[in-house]
Amino acid sequence: MAPTWVQLVYLACAVCFVLALKGLAGPRTARVGNLVGATAAVVAVAVPFTYLDLDHVALILVAIAVGSVVGALGAQRVQMTQMPQLVALFNGVGGGAAALVALLELDHLGPGTPAFDVGATAFTVAVGAVSFAGSVVTFAKLQELMTSRPVVFPGLPLAAGAALLAALVLAGLVVAEVAVGWAVALALVGLAVGVLLVLPVGGADVPIVISLLNALTGLTVAAGGYVLGNVVLLVAGTLVGAAGTFLTLLMARAMGRSVAHILFGALRGGSTLGAGEASDRPVRSAGPEDVAILLGYAERVVVVPGYGLAVAQAQHTLRELVEVLAARGARVDYAIHPVAGRMPGHMNVLLAEAQVPYDQLVEMDDINPELPHTDVVLVVGANDVVNPAARTTPSAPIYGMPILDVDRARQVVFLKRSMRPGFAGIENELLFDPRTTLLFGDAKESLAKLLAAVKSL
């Protein structure tokens, strides 16, 4: 049993985690919330050195130093477009670490250990392995180290079912015999379940699976906290598990489908990934000067940012253009779709980096009623979240997904590098609408030209 002062420090750290999560709920408090959570984590890691007689302290310190350096460098150097991959990696490491700790703890449990404690240990091993393997596959898909399309092969449902059944049997053996050997086998089967779970997922659904795996990692950490009798792990894991679960459900609702459909839709022939081929149909295109006239004399402008904006790192130029339009008397807002980019809040973070006032970011449900009265909608790097096929085409893989009703605006301008479709891989009929104008080129260069042209009006 830890001393009373240690338990009080751990309780304070747990409270800080709750406050950190609350702070992360808003952009104005997110930075402080992040610092509060990070500080609490550092304190929680440091406390055991003050009251426990630890073995191999040098190795522990080396591991902490290596992990700190790798984490800091990774977080500093990662591009905004690669943030989901970073989240997937961090999440996988957390799940894998929880599984390894549970394996080591099981080696110290005796035959008389309560079955519930052993069961919690087996749960941590299995689900931690699932989270690790699944996160590695999602990272590979997003990083394009493997195809981002659903990977389905004959017998996949049978293989997944057999692996899940094997995991349940091995977990029962672990509880019955308290044997590390069975636990290692359980971890290996868990790795297989994680791979088979994520392989059939493709397209825009991959970030949702990252959120689901994040929830699983939280549950493993919470279970590990129970096994170790550590309040900080228990509270932190519960928070992550609950937040990840809610986020998964919210993202699935934003996509207009259930979590089950996202995970297993490809097995029935459904997926959010289409053919992915560029269209050769004629469209109406224009140069920067023509688009500048549309924007420069509009009274109401709505900007729809997307993943292409992050790829081009054009958020600062876009902010300058919006400021110039506002100075000319236009009312300009940014329309934010819940799943724009590659994860929730992706566009919010990107625009906050460019010092865009938060009150200019308007959520989908609030901006949609205004779009029919909008003079020009400027779509920068977005595609699927404005695709009318989500409303009009039952056979479309994104059918049912709530979208920004850009097609109801008076004029639409798309900034696109090419005619390739969005992440879902399907054609956007809005591109061929008579009210739509396309400005081809790199988003950053196109915005810079637009900015210069608007200033010269």
Coordinates of C-alpha atoms in Angstrom, one line a residue:
M1 CA 0.0 0.0 0.0
A2 CA 1.4 3.4 -1.0
P3 CA 1.9 6.0 1.7
T4 CA -1.0 8.5 2.3
W5 CA 0.9 11.4 0.7
V6 CA 1.5 9.4 -2.4
Q7 CA -2.1 8.5 -2.8
L8 CA -3.0 12.2 -2.3
V9 CA -0.5 13.2 -5.1
Y10 CA -2.0 10.6 -7.3
L11 CA -5.4 11.9 -6.6
A12 CA -4.3 15.4 -7.5
C13 CA -2.8 14.1 -10.7
A14 CA -6.1 12.4 -11.5
V15 CA -8.0 15.6 -10.9
C16 CA -5.5 17.4 -13.2
F17 CA -6.3 14.9 -15.9
V18 CA -10.0 15.7 -15.6
L19 CA -9.3 19.4 -15.8
A20 CA -7.0 18.9 -18.7
L21 CA -9.7 17.1 -20.6
K22 CA -12.1 19.9 -19.8
G23 CA -9.5 22.5 -21.0
L24 CA -9.1 20.6 -24.3
A25 CA -12.8 21.0 -25.0
G26 CA -12.2 24.6 -26.2
P27 CA -9.6 26.3 -28.3
R28 CA -9.0 29.2 -25.9
T29 CA -8.2 26.8 -23.0
A30 CA -6.7 23.9 -25.0
R31 CA -3.0 25.0 -24.6
V32 CA -3.4 25.4 -20.8
G33 CA -5.3 22.1 -20.6
N34 CA -2.6 20.3 -22.5
L35 CA 0.1 21.7 -20.2
V36 CA -1.9 20.7 -17.1
G37 CA -2.3 17.2 -18.3
A38 CA 1.4 16.9 -19.3
T39 CA 2.6 18.2 -16.0
A40 CA 0.4 15.8 -14.1
A41 CA 1.7 12.9 -16.2
V42 CA 5.3 13.9 -15.4
V43 CA 4.6 14.1 -11.7
A44 CA 2.8 10.7 -11.7
V45 CA 5.9 9.1 -13.4
A46 CA 8.3 10.7 -11.0
V47 CA 6.5 9.8 -7.8
P48 CA 7.4 6.1 -7.7
F49 CA 11.1 7.0 -7.6
T50 CA 10.5 8.7 -4.2
Y51 CA 9.0 5.9 -2.2
L52 CA 9.6 2.6 -4.0
D53 CA 12.8 0.5 -3.8
L54 CA 13.1 0.1 -7.6
D55 CA 15.4 -2.3 -9.4
H56 CA 17.3 -1.5 -12.7
V57 CA 16.8 2.3 -12.1
A58 CA 19.4 3.1 -14.7
L59 CA 17.5 1.1 -17.4
I60 CA 14.3 2.8 -16.4
L61 CA 15.8 6.3 -16.7
V62 CA 17.3 5.4 -20.1
A63 CA 14.0 4.2 -21.3
I64 CA 12.3 7.4 -20.1
A65 CA 14.9 9.5 -21.7
V66 CA 14.7 7.7 -25.1
G67 CA 10.9 7.8 -25.0
S68 CA 10.9 11.5 -24.2
V69 CA 13.3 12.4 -27.0
V70 CA 11.5 10.3 -29.6
G71 CA 8.1 11.7 -28.5
A72 CA 9.3 15.4 -28.4
L73 CA 11.0 15.2 -31.8
G74 CA 8.1 13.4 -33.4
A75 CA 5.6 15.9 -32.1
Q76 CA 7.7 18.9 -33.2
R77 CA 8.5 17.6 -36.7
V78 CA 5.2 16.1 -37.7
Q79 CA 3.3 18.0 -40.4
M80 CA -0.3 19.0 -39.8
T81 CA -1.3 16.5 -42.5
Q82 CA 0.4 13.7 -40.6
M83 CA -1.2 14.4 -37.3
P84 CA -3.6 11.4 -37.5
Q85 CA -0.7 9.1 -38.2
L86 CA 1.1 10.4 -35.1
V87 CA -2.1 9.9 -33.0
A88 CA -2.3 6.3 -34.3
L89 CA 1.4 5.6 -33.4
F90 CA 1.1 7.1 -29.9
N91 CA -2.1 5.2 -29.4
G92 CA -0.5 1.9 -30.5
V93 CA 2.4 2.4 -28.2
G94 CA 0.1 2.9 -25.3
G95 CA -1.8 -0.3 -26.0
G96 CA 1.4 -2.3 -26.5
A97 CA 2.9 -0.9 -23.3
A98 CA -0.2 -1.8 -21.3
A99 CA -0.1 -5.4 -22.7
L100 CA 3.5 -5.8 -21.8
V101 CA 3.0 -4.5 -18.3
A102 CA 0.1 -6.9 -17.8
L103 CA 2.3 -9.9 -19.0
L104 CA 5.0 -8.9 -16.5
E105 CA 2.4 -8.5 -13.7
L106 CA 0.9 -11.9 -14.5
D107 CA 4.3 -13.5 -13.8
H108 CA 4.0 -12.3 -10.2
L109 CA 0.5 -13.6 -9.6
G110 CA 0.0 -16.8 -7.8
P111 CA -2.6 -19.6 -8.1
G112 CA -4.7 -18.1 -5.3
T113 CA -5.1 -14.7 -7.0
P114 CA -8.8 -13.7 -7.3
A115 CA -10.2 -14.7 -10.7
F116 CA -11.4 -11.1 -11.4
D117 CA -7.8 -9.8 -11.0
V118 CA -6.5 -12.4 -13.4
G119 CA -9.3 -11.7 -15.8
A120 CA -8.5 -8.0 -15.7
T121 CA -4.9 -8.9 -16.5
A122 CA -5.9 -11.1 -19.4
F123 CA -8.2 -8.4 -20.7
T124 CA -5.3 -5.9 -20.7
V125 CA -3.1 -8.3 -22.6
A126 CA -5.7 -9.1 -25.3
V127 CA -7.1 -5.7 -25.9
G128 CA -3.8 -4.0 -25.6
A129 CA -2.4 -6.3 -28.3
V130 CA -5.5 -5.6 -30.5
S131 CA -5.0 -1.8 -30.1
F132 CA -1.3 -2.0 -30.9
A133 CA -1.7 -4.1 -34.1
G134 CA -4.7 -2.2 -35.3
S135 CA -3.0 1.2 -34.7
V136 CA 0.0 0.0 -36.7
V137 CA -2.2 -1.0 -39.7
T138 CA -4.1 2.3 -39.5
F139 CA -0.8 4.2 -39.5
A140 CA 0.3 2.2 -42.6
K141 CA -2.9 3.0 -44.4
L142 CA -2.8 6.7 -43.7
Q143 CA 0.9 7.0 -44.4
E144 CA 0.3 5.1 -47.7
L145 CA 2.8 2.4 -46.7
M146 CA 0.0 0.0 -47.8
T147 CA -3.2 0.6 -49.7
S148 CA -5.8 2.7 -48.0
R149 CA -8.5 0.7 -49.7
P150 CA -10.4 -2.0 -47.8
V151 CA -8.4 -5.3 -47.8
V152 CA -10.8 -8.2 -48.1
F153 CA -10.0 -11.8 -49.0
P154 CA -12.1 -14.9 -49.1
G155 CA -12.5 -16.4 -45.6
L156 CA -11.8 -13.1 -43.8
P157 CA -15.0 -13.2 -41.7
L158 CA -14.2 -16.8 -40.8
A159 CA -10.6 -16.0 -39.9
A160 CA -11.7 -13.0 -37.7
G161 CA -14.3 -15.0 -36.0
A162 CA -11.9 -17.9 -35.3
A163 CA -9.3 -15.5 -33.9
L164 CA -11.9 -13.9 -31.6
L165 CA -13.0 -17.3 -30.4
A166 CA -9.4 -18.3 -29.8
A167 CA -8.8 -15.1 -27.8
L168 CA -11.8 -15.9 -25.6
V169 CA -10.6 -19.5 -25.0
L170 CA -7.1 -18.4 -24.2
A171 CA -8.3 -15.7 -21.8
G172 CA -10.3 -18.5 -20.0
L173 CA -7.1 -20.6 -19.8
V174 CA -5.2 -17.7 -18.4
V175 CA -7.7 -17.1 -15.7
A176 CA -7.9 -20.9 -14.9
E177 CA -4.2 -21.6 -14.8
V178 CA -2.6 -18.2 -14.3
A179 CA 0.0 -19.2 -16.8
V180 CA 2.3 -16.7 -18.7
G181 CA 2.5 -19.1 -21.6
W182 CA -1.2 -18.9 -22.3
A183 CA -1.0 -15.1 -21.9
V184 CA 1.7 -14.8 -24.5
A185 CA -0.4 -16.9 -26.9
L186 CA -3.4 -14.6 -26.1
A187 CA -1.2 -11.6 -26.9
L188 CA -0.3 -13.1 -30.3
V189 CA -3.9 -13.9 -31.1
G190 CA -4.8 -10.3 -30.0
L191 CA -2.3 -9.0 -32.6
A192 CA -4.0 -11.1 -35.3
V193 CA -7.5 -9.8 -34.2
G194 CA -6.2 -6.2 -34.4
V195 CA -4.9 -6.7 -38.0
L196 CA -8.1 -8.5 -39.2
L197 CA -10.3 -5.8 -37.6
V198 CA -8.7 -2.9 -39.4
L199 CA -7.8 -4.5 -42.8
P200 CA -11.4 -4.2 -44.2
V201 CA -11.7 -0.6 -43.2
G202 CA -10.8 2.0 -45.9
G203 CA -11.2 5.5 -47.1
A204 CA -12.6 8.2 -44.7
D205 CA -13.4 5.5 -42.1
V206 CA -9.8 5.0 -41.0
P207 CA -9.7 8.1 -38.7
I208 CA -12.9 6.7 -37.0
V209 CA -11.1 3.4 -36.3
I210 CA -8.2 5.3 -34.8
S211 CA -10.6 6.9 -32.3
L212 CA -12.1 3.4 -31.6
L213 CA -8.7 2.0 -31.0
N214 CA -7.9 4.9 -28.7
A215 CA -10.9 4.0 -26.6
L216 CA -9.7 0.4 -26.4
T217 CA -6.2 1.6 -25.3
G218 CA -7.9 3.7 -22.6
L219 CA -9.8 0.6 -21.4
T220 CA -6.6 -1.4 -21.2
V221 CA -4.8 1.3 -19.2
A222 CA -7.8 1.5 -16.8
A223 CA -7.7 -2.3 -16.4
G224 CA -4.0 -2.2 -15.9
G225 CA -4.5 0.5 -13.2
Y226 CA -6.9 -1.8 -11.4
V227 CA -4.4 -4.7 -11.5
L228 CA -1.6 -2.6 -10.3
G229 CA -3.7 -0.7 -7.7
N230 CA -2.8 2.6 -9.3
V231 CA -5.4 5.3 -9.1
V232 CA -3.7 7.5 -11.8
L233 CA -3.8 4.8 -14.4
L234 CA -7.3 3.8 -13.5
V235 CA -8.6 7.4 -13.8
A236 CA -6.6 8.3 -16.9
G237 CA -7.5 5.1 -18.7
T238 CA -11.2 5.6 -17.9
L239 CA -11.1 9.2 -19.2
V240 CA -9.4 8.1 -22.4
G241 CA -11.7 5.2 -22.9
A242 CA -14.9 7.3 -22.3
A243 CA -13.6 10.2 -24.5
G244 CA -12.6 7.8 -27.3
T245 CA -15.9 6.1 -27.2
F246 CA -17.9 9.3 -27.4
L247 CA -15.7 10.6 -30.2
T248 CA -16.1 7.4 -32.2
L249 CA -19.9 7.6 -31.9
L250 CA -19.9 11.3 -32.8
M251 CA -17.7 10.7 -35.9
A252 CA -19.8 7.8 -37.0
R253 CA -22.9 10.0 -36.7
A254 CA -21.2 12.7 -38.7
M255 CA -20.5 10.1 -41.4
G256 CA -24.1 9.0 -41.3
R257 CA -23.4 5.4 -40.5
S258 CA -23.1 3.0 -37.5
V259 CA -19.8 1.8 -36.0
A260 CA -20.7 -1.7 -37.0
H261 CA -21.1 -0.6 -40.7
I262 CA -17.8 1.2 -40.6
L263 CA -16.0 -1.9 -39.3
F264 CA -17.7 -4.6 -41.3
G265 CA -19.3 -2.7 -44.2
A266 CA -16.6 -3.9 -46.6
L267 CA -17.4 -7.5 -45.8
R268 CA -20.9 -6.8 -47.2
G269 CA -19.5 -4.8 -50.2
G270 CA -19.9 -1.3 -48.7
S271 CA -17.1 1.1 -48.0
T272 CA -16.3 4.8 -48.1
L273 CA -13.7 4.3 -50.8
G274 CA -14.7 4.5 -54.5
A275 CA -12.8 4.0 -57.7
G276 CA -10.4 6.9 -57.1
E277 CA -10.0 7.8 -60.8
A278 CA -9.8 11.3 -62.1
S279 CA -12.7 12.5 -64.3
D280 CA -12.2 13.8 -67.9
R281 CA -15.7 15.4 -68.0
P282 CA -15.7 19.1 -69.0
V283 CA -15.8 21.7 -66.3
R284 CA -15.9 25.5 -66.1
S285 CA -12.5 26.8 -65.0
A286 CA -11.2 30.4 -64.6
G287 CA -8.0 32.3 -63.8
P288 CA -7.2 34.1 -60.5
E289 CA -8.3 37.5 -61.9
D290 CA -11.8 36.2 -62.8
V291 CA -12.3 34.5 -59.4
A292 CA -11.0 37.6 -57.7
I293 CA -13.8 39.6 -59.2
L294 CA -16.4 37.1 -57.9
L295 CA -14.9 37.3 -54.4
G296 CA -14.1 41.0 -54.4
Y297 CA -17.6 42.2 -55.1
A298 CA -19.4 39.5 -53.0
E299 CA -21.2 40.6 -49.8
R300 CA -21.4 37.2 -48.2
V301 CA -18.5 34.7 -48.6
V302 CA -18.1 31.3 -46.9
V303 CA -14.8 29.4 -47.0
V304 CA -14.8 25.6 -46.7
P305 CA -11.3 24.3 -45.7
G306 CA -10.3 20.7 -46.3
Y307 CA -7.4 18.4 -46.2
G308 CA -5.9 19.9 -49.3
L309 CA -5.4 23.2 -47.4
A310 CA -3.3 21.3 -44.8
V311 CA -1.3 19.6 -47.5
A312 CA -0.5 22.9 -49.2
Q313 CA 0.2 24.6 -45.9
A314 CA -1.9 27.5 -47.2
Q315 CA -3.7 28.5 -44.1
H316 CA -1.8 31.7 -43.5
T317 CA -2.4 32.9 -47.1
L318 CA -6.1 32.0 -46.8
R319 CA -6.4 34.1 -43.6
E320 CA -4.8 37.1 -45.4
L321 CA -7.3 36.7 -48.3
V322 CA -10.2 36.6 -45.8
E323 CA -8.9 39.7 -44.0
V324 CA -8.7 41.6 -47.3
L325 CA -12.3 40.5 -48.3
A326 CA -13.5 41.6 -44.9
A327 CA -11.8 45.0 -45.3
R328 CA -13.8 45.4 -48.6
G329 CA -17.0 45.0 -46.6
A330 CA -17.7 41.3 -47.2
R331 CA -18.9 39.1 -44.3
V332 CA -16.7 36.0 -44.3
D333 CA -16.9 32.9 -42.2
Y334 CA -15.2 29.4 -42.3
A335 CA -17.6 26.5 -42.6
I336 CA -16.3 23.5 -40.5
H337 CA -17.5 20.0 -41.2
P338 CA -17.1 17.6 -38.2
V339 CA -14.9 15.2 -40.1
A340 CA -13.1 17.7 -42.4
G341 CA -9.4 16.7 -42.8
R342 CA -8.4 13.4 -41.4
M343 CA -9.7 13.7 -37.8
P344 CA -12.1 15.8 -35.8
G345 CA -10.8 19.3 -35.1
H346 CA -8.2 19.0 -37.8
M347 CA -9.3 22.2 -39.6
N348 CA -9.8 24.0 -36.2
V349 CA -6.2 23.4 -35.2
L350 CA -4.9 24.3 -38.7
L351 CA -6.7 27.6 -38.8
A352 CA -5.9 28.4 -35.2
E353 CA -2.2 28.0 -36.1
A354 CA -2.8 30.8 -38.7
Q355 CA -4.4 33.0 -35.9
V356 CA -7.8 32.8 -37.4
P357 CA -10.4 34.2 -34.9
Y358 CA -12.3 31.4 -33.4
D359 CA -15.6 33.2 -33.8
Q360 CA -15.2 33.0 -37.6
L361 CA -15.3 29.1 -37.4
V362 CA -18.9 28.1 -37.9
E363 CA -20.1 24.5 -37.4
M364 CA -22.0 22.7 -40.2
D365 CA -25.4 22.8 -38.6
D366 CA -25.1 26.5 -38.0
I367 CA -23.8 27.5 -41.4
N368 CA -26.0 25.3 -43.6
P369 CA -29.1 27.5 -43.3
E370 CA -27.1 30.5 -44.5
L371 CA -25.6 28.9 -47.6
P372 CA -28.6 29.5 -49.8
H373 CA -28.1 33.2 -49.2
T374 CA -24.3 33.1 -49.7
D375 CA -22.9 34.9 -52.7
V376 CA -19.8 32.8 -53.1
V377 CA -18.5 29.7 -51.4
L378 CA -14.8 29.2 -51.7
V379 CA -13.9 25.5 -51.3
V380 CA -10.2 25.0 -50.5
G381 CA -9.0 21.4 -50.5
A382 CA -12.3 19.9 -49.5
N383 CA -14.4 17.4 -51.6
D384 CA -16.3 14.6 -49.9
V385 CA -17.8 16.9 -47.2
V386 CA -19.5 19.0 -49.9
N387 CA -20.4 16.2 -52.3
P388 CA -24.2 16.2 -53.0
A389 CA -24.0 12.5 -53.7
A390 CA -24.3 12.0 -49.9
R391 CA -27.9 13.3 -50.2
T392 CA -28.9 12.3 -53.7
T393 CA -27.2 9.0 -54.7
P394 CA -28.2 5.9 -52.6
S395 CA -25.5 3.8 -54.3
A396 CA -22.7 6.2 -53.3
P397 CA -20.4 5.0 -50.5
I398 CA -20.9 8.2 -48.5
Y399 CA -24.7 8.2 -48.9
G400 CA -26.3 9.4 -45.7
M401 CA -23.3 11.4 -44.5
P402 CA -24.4 15.0 -43.4
I403 CA -22.6 17.5 -45.7
L404 CA -22.2 21.2 -46.1
D405 CA -24.9 22.3 -48.4
V406 CA -22.5 24.2 -50.7
D407 CA -24.5 23.2 -53.8
R408 CA -27.3 25.6 -52.6
A409 CA -25.1 28.7 -52.7
R410 CA -25.3 31.2 -55.5
Q411 CA -21.8 30.6 -56.8
V412 CA -19.1 28.0 -55.8
V413 CA -15.4 28.3 -56.4
F414 CA -13.2 25.2 -56.0
L415 CA -9.5 25.4 -55.6
K416 CA -8.2 22.1 -56.9
R417 CA -4.9 20.7 -58.0
S418 CA -6.5 18.2 -60.3
M419 CA -9.8 16.4 -61.0
R420 CA -8.9 13.5 -58.8
P421 CA -11.7 12.7 -56.3
G422 CA -11.6 13.1 -52.5
F423 CA -10.6 10.5 -49.9
A424 CA -13.8 8.6 -50.5
G425 CA -12.7 8.1 -54.1
I426 CA -16.0 9.1 -55.8
E427 CA -16.8 11.8 -58.3
N428 CA -18.3 15.1 -57.1
E429 CA -21.2 16.2 -59.3
L430 CA -21.0 19.7 -57.9
L431 CA -17.8 20.2 -59.9
F432 CA -19.9 20.1 -63.1
D433 CA -22.7 22.4 -61.9
P434 CA -23.1 25.5 -64.1
R435 CA -22.7 27.7 -60.9
T436 CA -19.3 26.1 -60.1
T437 CA -16.0 27.6 -61.2
L438 CA -12.7 25.7 -60.8
L439 CA -9.3 27.3 -60.2
F440 CA -6.6 24.7 -60.8
G441 CA -3.2 24.7 -59.2
D442 CA -1.5 24.4 -55.8
A443 CA -3.7 25.8 -53.2
K444 CA -1.0 28.1 -51.7
E445 CA 0.0 29.5 -55.0
S446 CA -3.6 29.9 -56.2
L447 CA -4.5 31.8 -52.9
A448 CA -1.5 34.0 -53.3
K449 CA -2.6 34.9 -56.8
L450 CA -6.1 35.5 -55.7
L451 CA -4.9 37.7 -52.8
A452 CA -2.9 39.9 -55.2
A453 CA -5.7 40.1 -57.7
V454 CA -8.3 41.1 -55.0
K455 CA -5.9 43.8 -53.7
S456 CA -5.6 45.2 -57.2
L457 CA -9.4 45.6 -57.7

